[in-house]
Coordinates of C-alpha atoms in Angstrom, one line a residue:
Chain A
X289 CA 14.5 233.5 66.8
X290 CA 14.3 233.6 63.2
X291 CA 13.3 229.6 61.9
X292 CA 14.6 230.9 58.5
X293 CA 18.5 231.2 60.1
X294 CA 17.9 228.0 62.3
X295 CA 16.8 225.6 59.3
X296 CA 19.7 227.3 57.3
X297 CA 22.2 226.5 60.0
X298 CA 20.7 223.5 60.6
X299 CA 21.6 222.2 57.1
X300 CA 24.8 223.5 57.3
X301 CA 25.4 221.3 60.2
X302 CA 23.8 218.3 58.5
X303 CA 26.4 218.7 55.4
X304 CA 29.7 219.1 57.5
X305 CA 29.3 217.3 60.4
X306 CA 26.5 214.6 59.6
X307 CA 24.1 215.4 62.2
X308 CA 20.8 215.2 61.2
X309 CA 18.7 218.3 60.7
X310 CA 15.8 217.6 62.7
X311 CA 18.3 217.3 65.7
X312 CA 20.0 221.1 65.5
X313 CA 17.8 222.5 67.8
X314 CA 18.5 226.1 69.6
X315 CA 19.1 224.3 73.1
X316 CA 21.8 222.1 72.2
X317 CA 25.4 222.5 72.4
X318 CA 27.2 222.0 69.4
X319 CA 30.2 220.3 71.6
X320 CA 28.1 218.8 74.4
X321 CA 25.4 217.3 72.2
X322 CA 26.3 217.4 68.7
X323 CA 29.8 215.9 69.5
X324 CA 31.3 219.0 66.5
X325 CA 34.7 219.7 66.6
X326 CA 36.5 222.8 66.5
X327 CA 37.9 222.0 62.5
X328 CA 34.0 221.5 61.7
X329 CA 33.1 224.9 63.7
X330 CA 35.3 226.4 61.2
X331 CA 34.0 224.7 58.3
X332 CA 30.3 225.5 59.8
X333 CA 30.8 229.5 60.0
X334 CA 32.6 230.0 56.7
X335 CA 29.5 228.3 55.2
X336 CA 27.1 230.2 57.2
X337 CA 28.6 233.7 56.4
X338 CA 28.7 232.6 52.9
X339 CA 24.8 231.8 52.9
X340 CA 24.1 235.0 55.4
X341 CA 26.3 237.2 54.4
X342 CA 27.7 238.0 57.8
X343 CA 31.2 238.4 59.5
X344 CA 32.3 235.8 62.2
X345 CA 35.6 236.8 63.4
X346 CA 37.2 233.5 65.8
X347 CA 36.3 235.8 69.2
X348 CA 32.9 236.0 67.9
X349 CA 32.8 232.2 67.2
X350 CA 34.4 230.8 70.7
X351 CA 31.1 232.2 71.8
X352 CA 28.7 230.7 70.2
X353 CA 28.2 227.5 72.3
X354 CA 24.9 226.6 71.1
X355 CA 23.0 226.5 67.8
X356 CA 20.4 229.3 69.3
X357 CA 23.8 231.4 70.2
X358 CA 24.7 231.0 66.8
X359 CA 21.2 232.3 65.3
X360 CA 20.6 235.1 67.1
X361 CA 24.3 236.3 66.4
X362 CA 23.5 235.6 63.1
X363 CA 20.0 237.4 63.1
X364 CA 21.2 240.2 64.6
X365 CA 24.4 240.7 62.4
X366 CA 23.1 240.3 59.1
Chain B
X263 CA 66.5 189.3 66.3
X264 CA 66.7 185.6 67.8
X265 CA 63.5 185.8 70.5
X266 CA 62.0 183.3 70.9
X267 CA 58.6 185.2 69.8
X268 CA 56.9 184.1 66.4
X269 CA 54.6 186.5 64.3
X270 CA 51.5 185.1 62.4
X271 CA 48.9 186.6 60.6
X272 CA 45.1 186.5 61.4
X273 CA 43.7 188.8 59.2
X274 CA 43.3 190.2 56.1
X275 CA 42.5 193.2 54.1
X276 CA 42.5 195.1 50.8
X277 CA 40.5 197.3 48.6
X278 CA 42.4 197.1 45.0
X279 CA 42.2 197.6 41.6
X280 CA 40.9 194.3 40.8
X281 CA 38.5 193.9 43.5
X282 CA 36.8 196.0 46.7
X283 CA 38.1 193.0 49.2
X284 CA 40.5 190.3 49.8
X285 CA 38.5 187.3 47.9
X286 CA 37.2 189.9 44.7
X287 CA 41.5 190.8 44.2
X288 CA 42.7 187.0 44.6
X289 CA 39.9 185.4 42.1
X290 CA 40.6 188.5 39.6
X291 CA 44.5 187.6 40.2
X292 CA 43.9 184.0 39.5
X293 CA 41.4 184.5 36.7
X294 CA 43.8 187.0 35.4
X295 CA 42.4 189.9 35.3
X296 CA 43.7 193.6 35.1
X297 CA 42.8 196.5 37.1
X298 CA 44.2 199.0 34.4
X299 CA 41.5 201.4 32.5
X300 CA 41.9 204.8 30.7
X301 CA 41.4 208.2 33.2
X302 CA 38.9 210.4 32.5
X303 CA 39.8 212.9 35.0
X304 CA 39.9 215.9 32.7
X305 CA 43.0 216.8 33.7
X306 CA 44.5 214.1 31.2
X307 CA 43.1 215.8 28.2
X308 CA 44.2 219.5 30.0
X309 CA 47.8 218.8 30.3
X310 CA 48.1 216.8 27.7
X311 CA 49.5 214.4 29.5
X312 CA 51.6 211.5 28.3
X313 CA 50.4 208.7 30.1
X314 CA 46.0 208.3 30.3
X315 CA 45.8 204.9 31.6
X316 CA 46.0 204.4 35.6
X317 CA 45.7 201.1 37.5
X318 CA 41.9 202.1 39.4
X319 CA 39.9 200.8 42.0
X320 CA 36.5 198.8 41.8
X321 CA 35.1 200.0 44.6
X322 CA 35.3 203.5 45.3
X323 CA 35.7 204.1 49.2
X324 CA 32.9 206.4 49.3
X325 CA 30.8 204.2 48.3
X326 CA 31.6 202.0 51.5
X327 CA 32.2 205.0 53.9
X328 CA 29.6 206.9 55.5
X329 CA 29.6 210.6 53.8
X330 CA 30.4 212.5 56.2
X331 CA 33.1 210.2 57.2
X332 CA 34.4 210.5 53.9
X333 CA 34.3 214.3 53.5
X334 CA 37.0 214.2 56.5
X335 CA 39.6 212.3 54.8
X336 CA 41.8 211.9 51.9
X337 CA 41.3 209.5 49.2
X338 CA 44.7 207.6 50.7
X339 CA 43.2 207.6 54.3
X340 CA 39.7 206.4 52.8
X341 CA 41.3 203.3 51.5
X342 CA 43.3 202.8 54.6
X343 CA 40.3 203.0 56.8
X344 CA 38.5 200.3 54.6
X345 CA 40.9 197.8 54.5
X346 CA 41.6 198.0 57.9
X347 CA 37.8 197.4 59.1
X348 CA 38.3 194.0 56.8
X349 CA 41.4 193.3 58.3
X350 CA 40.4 193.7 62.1
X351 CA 36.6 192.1 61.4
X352 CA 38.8 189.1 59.3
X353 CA 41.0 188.8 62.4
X354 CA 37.7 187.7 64.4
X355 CA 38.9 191.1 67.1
X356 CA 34.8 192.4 66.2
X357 CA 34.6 191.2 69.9
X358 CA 37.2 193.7 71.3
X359 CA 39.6 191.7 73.1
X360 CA 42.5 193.5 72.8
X361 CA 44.1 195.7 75.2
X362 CA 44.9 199.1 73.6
X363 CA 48.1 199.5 75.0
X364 CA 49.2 196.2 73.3
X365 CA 47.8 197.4 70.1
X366 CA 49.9 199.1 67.7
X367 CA 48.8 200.5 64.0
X368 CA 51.7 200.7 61.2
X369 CA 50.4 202.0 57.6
X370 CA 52.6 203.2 55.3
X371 CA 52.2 205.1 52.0
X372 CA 54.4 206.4 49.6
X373 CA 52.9 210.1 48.6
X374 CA 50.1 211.3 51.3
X375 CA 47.6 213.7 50.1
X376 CA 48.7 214.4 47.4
X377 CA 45.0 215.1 45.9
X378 CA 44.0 217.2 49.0
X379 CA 47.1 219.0 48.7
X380 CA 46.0 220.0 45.2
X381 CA 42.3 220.6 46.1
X382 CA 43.0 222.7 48.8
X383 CA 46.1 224.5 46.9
X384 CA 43.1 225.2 44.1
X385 CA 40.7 226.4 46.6
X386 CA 43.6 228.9 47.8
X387 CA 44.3 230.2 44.6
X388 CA 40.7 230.5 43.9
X389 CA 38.5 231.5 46.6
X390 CA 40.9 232.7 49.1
X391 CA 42.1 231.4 52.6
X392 CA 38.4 231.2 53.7
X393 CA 37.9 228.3 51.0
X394 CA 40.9 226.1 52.4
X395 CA 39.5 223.5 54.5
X396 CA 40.5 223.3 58.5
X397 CA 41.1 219.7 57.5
X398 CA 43.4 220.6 55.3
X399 CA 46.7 219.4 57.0
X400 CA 45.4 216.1 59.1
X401 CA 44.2 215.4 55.6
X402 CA 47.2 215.7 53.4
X403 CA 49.8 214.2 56.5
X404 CA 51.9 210.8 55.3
X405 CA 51.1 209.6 58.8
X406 CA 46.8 210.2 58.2
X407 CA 46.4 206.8 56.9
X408 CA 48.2 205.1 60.0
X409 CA 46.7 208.3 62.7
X410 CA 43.2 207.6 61.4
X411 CA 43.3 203.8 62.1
X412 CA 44.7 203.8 65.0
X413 CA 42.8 206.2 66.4
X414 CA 39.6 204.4 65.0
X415 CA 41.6 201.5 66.6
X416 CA 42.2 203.3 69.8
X417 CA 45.8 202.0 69.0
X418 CA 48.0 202.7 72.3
X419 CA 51.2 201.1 71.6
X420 CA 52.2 202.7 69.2
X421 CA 50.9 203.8 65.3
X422 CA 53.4 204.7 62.8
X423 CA 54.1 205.7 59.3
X424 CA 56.9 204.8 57.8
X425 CA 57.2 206.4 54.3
X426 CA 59.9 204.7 51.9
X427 CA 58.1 205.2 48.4
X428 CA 57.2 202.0 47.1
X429 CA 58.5 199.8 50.1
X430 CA 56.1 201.8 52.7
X431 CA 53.7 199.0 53.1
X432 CA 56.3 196.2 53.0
X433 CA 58.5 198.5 55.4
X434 CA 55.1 198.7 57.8
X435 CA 54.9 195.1 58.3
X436 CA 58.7 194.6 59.0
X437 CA 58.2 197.2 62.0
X438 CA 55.5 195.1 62.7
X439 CA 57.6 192.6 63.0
X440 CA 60.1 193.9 64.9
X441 CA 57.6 195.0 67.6
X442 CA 56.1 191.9 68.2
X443 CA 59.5 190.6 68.0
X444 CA 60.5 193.0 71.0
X445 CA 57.7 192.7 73.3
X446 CA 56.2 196.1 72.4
X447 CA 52.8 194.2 71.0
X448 CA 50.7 191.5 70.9
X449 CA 48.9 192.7 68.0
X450 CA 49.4 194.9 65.0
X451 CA 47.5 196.5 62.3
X452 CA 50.1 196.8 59.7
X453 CA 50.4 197.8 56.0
X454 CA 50.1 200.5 53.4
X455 CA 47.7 202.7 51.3
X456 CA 48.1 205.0 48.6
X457 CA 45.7 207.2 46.1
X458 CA 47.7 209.7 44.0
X459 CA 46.1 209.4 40.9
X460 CA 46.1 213.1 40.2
X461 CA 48.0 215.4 38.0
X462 CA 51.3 216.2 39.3
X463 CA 52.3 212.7 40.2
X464 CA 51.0 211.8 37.0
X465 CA 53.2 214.6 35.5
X466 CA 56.2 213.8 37.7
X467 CA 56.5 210.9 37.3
X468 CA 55.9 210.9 33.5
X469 CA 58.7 213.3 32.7
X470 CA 60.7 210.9 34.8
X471 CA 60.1 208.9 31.7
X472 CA 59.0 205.5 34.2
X473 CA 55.6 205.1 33.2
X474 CA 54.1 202.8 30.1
X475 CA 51.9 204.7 27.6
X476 CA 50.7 201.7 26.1
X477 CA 47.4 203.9 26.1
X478 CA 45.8 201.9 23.3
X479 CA 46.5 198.7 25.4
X480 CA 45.3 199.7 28.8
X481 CA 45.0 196.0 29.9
X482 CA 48.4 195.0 28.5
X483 CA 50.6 198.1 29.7
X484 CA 52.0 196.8 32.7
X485 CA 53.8 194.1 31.7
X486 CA 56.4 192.9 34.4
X487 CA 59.9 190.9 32.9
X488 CA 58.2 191.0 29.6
X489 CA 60.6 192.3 26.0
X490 CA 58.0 194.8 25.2
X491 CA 57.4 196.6 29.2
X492 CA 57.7 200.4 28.5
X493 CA 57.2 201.2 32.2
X494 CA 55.0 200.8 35.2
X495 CA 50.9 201.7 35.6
X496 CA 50.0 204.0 38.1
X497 CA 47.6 202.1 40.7
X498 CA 45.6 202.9 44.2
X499 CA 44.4 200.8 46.8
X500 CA 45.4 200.0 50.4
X501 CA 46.2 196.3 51.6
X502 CA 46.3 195.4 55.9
X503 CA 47.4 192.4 57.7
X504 CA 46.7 191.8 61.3
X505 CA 50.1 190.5 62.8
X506 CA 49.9 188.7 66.3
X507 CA 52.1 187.5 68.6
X508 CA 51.7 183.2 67.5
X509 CA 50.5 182.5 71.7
X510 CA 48.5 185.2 71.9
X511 CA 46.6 184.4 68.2
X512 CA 46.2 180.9 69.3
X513 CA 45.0 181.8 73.3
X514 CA 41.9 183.4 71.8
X515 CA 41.5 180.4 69.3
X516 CA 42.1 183.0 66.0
X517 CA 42.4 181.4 62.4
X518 CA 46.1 181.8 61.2
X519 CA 46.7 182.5 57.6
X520 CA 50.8 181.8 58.2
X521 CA 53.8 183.0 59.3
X522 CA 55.5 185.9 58.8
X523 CA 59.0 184.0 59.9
X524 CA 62.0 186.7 58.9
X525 CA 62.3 190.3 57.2
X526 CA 65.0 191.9 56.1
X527 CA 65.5 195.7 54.9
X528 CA 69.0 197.4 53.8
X529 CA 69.4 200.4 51.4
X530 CA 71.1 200.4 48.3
X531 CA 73.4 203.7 48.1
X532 CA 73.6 203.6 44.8
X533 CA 71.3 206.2 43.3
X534 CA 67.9 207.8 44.2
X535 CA 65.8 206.6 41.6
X536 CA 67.5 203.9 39.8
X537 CA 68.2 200.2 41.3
X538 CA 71.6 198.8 41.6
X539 CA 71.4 196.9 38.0
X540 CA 73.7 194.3 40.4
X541 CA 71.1 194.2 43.0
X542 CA 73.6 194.3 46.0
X543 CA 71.1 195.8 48.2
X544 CA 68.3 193.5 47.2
X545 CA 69.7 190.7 47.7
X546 CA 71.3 191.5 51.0
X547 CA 67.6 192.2 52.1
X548 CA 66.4 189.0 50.8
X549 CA 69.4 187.1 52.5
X550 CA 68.6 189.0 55.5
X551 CA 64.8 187.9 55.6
X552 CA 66.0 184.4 55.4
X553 CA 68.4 184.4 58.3
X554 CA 66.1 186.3 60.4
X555 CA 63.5 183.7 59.7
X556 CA 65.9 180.5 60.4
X557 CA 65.1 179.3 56.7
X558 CA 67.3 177.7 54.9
X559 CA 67.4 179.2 50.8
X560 CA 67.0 175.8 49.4
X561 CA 63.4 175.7 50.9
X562 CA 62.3 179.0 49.2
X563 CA 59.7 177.8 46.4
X564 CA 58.4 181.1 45.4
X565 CA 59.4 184.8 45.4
X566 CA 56.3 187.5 45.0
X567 CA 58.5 189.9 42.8
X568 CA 58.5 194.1 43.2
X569 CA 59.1 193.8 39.5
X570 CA 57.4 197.1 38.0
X571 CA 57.7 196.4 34.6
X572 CA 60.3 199.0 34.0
X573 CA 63.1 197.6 31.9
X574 CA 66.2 198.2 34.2
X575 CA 64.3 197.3 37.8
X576 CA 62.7 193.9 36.9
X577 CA 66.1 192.8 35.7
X578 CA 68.3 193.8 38.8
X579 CA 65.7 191.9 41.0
X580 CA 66.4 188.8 39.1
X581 CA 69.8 189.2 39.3
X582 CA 69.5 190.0 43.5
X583 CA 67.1 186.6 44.0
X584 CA 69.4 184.8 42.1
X585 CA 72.4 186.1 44.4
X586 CA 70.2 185.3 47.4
X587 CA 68.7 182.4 47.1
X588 CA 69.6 180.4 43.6
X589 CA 68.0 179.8 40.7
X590 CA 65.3 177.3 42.2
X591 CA 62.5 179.6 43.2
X592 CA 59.4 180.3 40.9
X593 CA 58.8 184.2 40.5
X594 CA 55.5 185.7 39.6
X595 CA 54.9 189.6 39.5
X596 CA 51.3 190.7 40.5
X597 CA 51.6 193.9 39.0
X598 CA 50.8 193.1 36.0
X599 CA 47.4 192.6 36.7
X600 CA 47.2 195.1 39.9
X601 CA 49.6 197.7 38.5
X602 CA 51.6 199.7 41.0
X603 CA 50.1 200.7 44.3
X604 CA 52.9 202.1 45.4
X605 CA 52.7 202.6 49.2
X606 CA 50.8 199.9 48.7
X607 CA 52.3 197.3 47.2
X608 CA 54.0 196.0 49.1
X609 CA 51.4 195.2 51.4
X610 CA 48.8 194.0 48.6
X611 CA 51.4 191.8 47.2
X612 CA 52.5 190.5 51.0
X613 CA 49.0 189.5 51.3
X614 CA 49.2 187.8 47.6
X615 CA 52.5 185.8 49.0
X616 CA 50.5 184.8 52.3
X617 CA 47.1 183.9 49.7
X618 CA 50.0 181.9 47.6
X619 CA 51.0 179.4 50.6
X620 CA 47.4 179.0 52.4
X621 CA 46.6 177.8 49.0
X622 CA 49.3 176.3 47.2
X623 CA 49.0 178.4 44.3
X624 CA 50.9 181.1 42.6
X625 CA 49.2 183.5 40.2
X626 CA 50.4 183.8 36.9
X627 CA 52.3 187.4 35.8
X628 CA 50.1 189.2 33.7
X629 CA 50.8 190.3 29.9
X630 CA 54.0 188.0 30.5
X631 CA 54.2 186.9 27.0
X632 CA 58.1 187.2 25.8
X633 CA 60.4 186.3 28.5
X634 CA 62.9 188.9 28.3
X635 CA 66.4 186.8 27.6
X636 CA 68.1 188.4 30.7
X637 CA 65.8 187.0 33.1
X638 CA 66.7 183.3 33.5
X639 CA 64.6 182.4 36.3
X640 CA 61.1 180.3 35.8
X641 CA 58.5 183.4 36.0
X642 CA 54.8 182.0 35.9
X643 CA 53.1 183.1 32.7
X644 CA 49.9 182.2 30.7
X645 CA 47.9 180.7 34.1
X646 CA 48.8 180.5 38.3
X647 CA 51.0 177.4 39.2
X648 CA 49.9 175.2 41.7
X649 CA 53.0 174.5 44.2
X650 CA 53.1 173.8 47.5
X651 CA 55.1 176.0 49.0
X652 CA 57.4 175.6 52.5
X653 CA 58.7 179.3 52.5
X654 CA 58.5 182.5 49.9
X655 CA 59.6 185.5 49.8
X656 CA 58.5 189.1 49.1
X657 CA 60.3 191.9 47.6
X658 CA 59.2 195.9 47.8
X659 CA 62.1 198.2 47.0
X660 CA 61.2 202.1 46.4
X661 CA 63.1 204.9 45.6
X662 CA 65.7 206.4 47.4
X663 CA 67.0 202.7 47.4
X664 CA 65.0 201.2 50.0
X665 CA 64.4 197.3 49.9
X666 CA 62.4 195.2 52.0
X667 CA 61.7 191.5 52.1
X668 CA 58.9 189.6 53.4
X669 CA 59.6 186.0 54.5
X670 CA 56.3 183.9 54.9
X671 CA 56.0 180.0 56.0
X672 CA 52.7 178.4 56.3
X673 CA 51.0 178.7 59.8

């Protein structure tokens, strides 16, 4: 898993949904755990294909429950 | 609405131009103060706009809120959310004593979202769909403000938004008052914000040709009942009561600031912008808030006016106070040093009225200087008035030809 992607997201998260960085770790949930909304999952991917430059149509996104779904898609997509 | 029910008030809350809580916005009141500065949103200069001088808050709300808390809300529901946490804390409910489902939240405001709206319109236009903000419409909703406390609150019994221009707030304590009234809840959150100081309503409501542009004169541009007012000053802030049901207030030992003992609302027909230059509607609203509240007109020492400092509206109000209660009560007209709020207004200026009989005191009218000769009623000018007051009246009326008045008695 690429740290590069994960401390990007990771910042991401921090900015939109005030959770701090340290805490967006690839094992946690970003409903369960991170208690982010689906207005803020939004707001999350259209900043992380901005800053990767990858596509994350909505199908994509409904799967991508946890921050280490959401690197590898990202990793492997870019 | 005879029950048997009375309606006090236990708590209080404001962020205003003249200060970032209840106490900062009385002293600056009393001390006379004004709230009015130049913008410098670049937008002024862009537009060229007519008017550069807005009525601006203290304390901006993001310096009290959280960031990220911020970042989710509109200026309007910012405020809202502020006052409210004074309000509630004020009312000594910290402990959490209420149950929800007797809880209601009412915050009005005149405009909405009127700068995320804009933003997010920008963004559009701009960058694309991609750019506009999944927050975009809980954000620019009239009924934010009053959905954001209340689900803050965990209001259950109700949260509401009524929106009647500059009679919102004012109109959001009456329902208050009418739910208590009816049984519907012991306790309510009630009151109004607003923060539209942003081009278009700048714009609009310049070309309606209602605003001063005493530019040079920030300080002395709103200038209510005085020969030389050219119009009102654009203001934000957000003002909140906590209503209670009197046995309930008093059961859990709260501090009660007074009585909120009649209201009365009507609508004027007339025309959508301008008042009734009789004041018919007024001053059926006044009469109304009286009978509702069992108090007799003779007993009413003060009225906190709506007057804007437009020449036609402060004039008709006199006229409709006179009509409704005689020529005995002193007037004063806290916009001059607050400006207009609004959606809020009516709810700052509610909470000025219930400051007014805790303490005996009625602040002065700002910039009063030259009594305009149709107004011949005893306005308080130059300093506040000490009086000790039995019952007093306030008066929010808003465009469309909404009125609303606010009876309060001492607790």
């Amino acid at each position: 898993m690429s740290d590069n992607v994960l401390s990007g997201l990771a910042e991401i998260v921090e900015e939109v949904a005030g959770v701090a960085a340290d805490d967006v770790t690839a094992e946690k949930s970003f409903v369960d755990d991170l208690d982010i909304d689906s207005l803020s999952m939004v707001e999350i991917a259209v900043q992380a294909e901005d800053k990767f430059g990858v596509k994350i149509p909505d199908d994509e996104l409904a799967n991508l429950k946890t921050v280490g779904d959401a690197v590898n898609y990202i990793t492997s997509n870019k | 609405m005879t029950s048997g029910i009375e309606v006090v008030i236990t708590g209080l809350g404001a962020t205003t131009p003249l200060g970032g809580d209840i106490t900062s916005t009385w002293d600056a009141l009393l001390a006379g103060k004004s709230g009015v500065r130049p913008m410098t949103h670049d937008w002024v200069e862009k537009y060229d706009l007519p008017v550069k001088i807005a009525s601006q808050l203290v304390v901006d709300p993001t310096e009290v809120l959280p960031r990220v808390e911020a970042r989710r809300l509109d200026r309007s529901e910012q405020v809202a959310i502020v006052a409210s946490r004074q309000a509630w804390s004020d009312a000594g409910h910290d402990d959490d004593t209420v149950d929800r489902q007797r809880l209601a939240v009412i915050i009005g405001t005149g405009i909405g979202g009127a700068i995320t709206l804009l933003t997010q319109d920008d963004l559009l236009e701009q960058q694309g769909l991609r750019k506009v903000s999944p927050l975009t419409v809980p954000m620019l909703m009239p009924n934010g403000p009053a959905a954001h406390v209340g689900l803050e609150l965990k209001a259950q019994a109700g949260v509401h938004a009524p929106v009647s221009a500059c009679a919102s707030g004012a109109e959001a304590i009456a329902w208050a008052y009418r739910m208590i009234k009816s049984g519907e809840a012991d306790v309510v959150v009630a009151g109004g914000a607003e923060a539209c100081i942003t081009a278009i309503p700048v714009a609009g409501f310049s070309q309606a040709r209602t605003m001063s542009t005493r530019n040079d004169e920030p300080e002395k541009a709103s200038r209510p009942f005085d020969t030389g007012r050219d119009g009102f000053v654009l203001g934000e802030g957000a003002g909140v009561m906590v209503l209670e049901r009197r046995e309930f207030a008093e059961a859990r030992g709260a501090k009660i600031y007074g009585k909120l003992a009649g209201i009365g609302t009507s609508a004027d027909g007339y025309h959508i912008t301008a008042p009734d230059p009789e004041g018919v509607g007024q001053s059926r609203a006044i009469a109304a808030s009286l009978r509702s509240g069992g108090i007799d007109p003779a007993d009413v020492g003060h009225v906190n006016c709506h007057a804007t400092s437009t020449p036609v509206g402060d004039v008709a109000e006199t006229v409709a106070i006179r009509k409704a209660i005689g020529d005995h009560p002193v007037l004063t007209a806290p916009k001059g040093a607050l400006g207009h709020l609004l959606g809020a207004a009516g709810a700052v200026e509610a909470i000025v009225t219930v400051l007014s009989i805790r303490d005996g005191i009625v602040p002065q009218t700002l910039n009063l200087e030259n009594l305009d000769p149709a107004v011949t009623l005893d306005v308080v000018a130059g300093e506040p008035r000490k009086i000790k007051l039995e019952a007093a009246v306030n008066d929010s009326f808003g465009f469309g030809g909404h009125n609303v008045a606010l009876a309060f008695t001492p607790a």
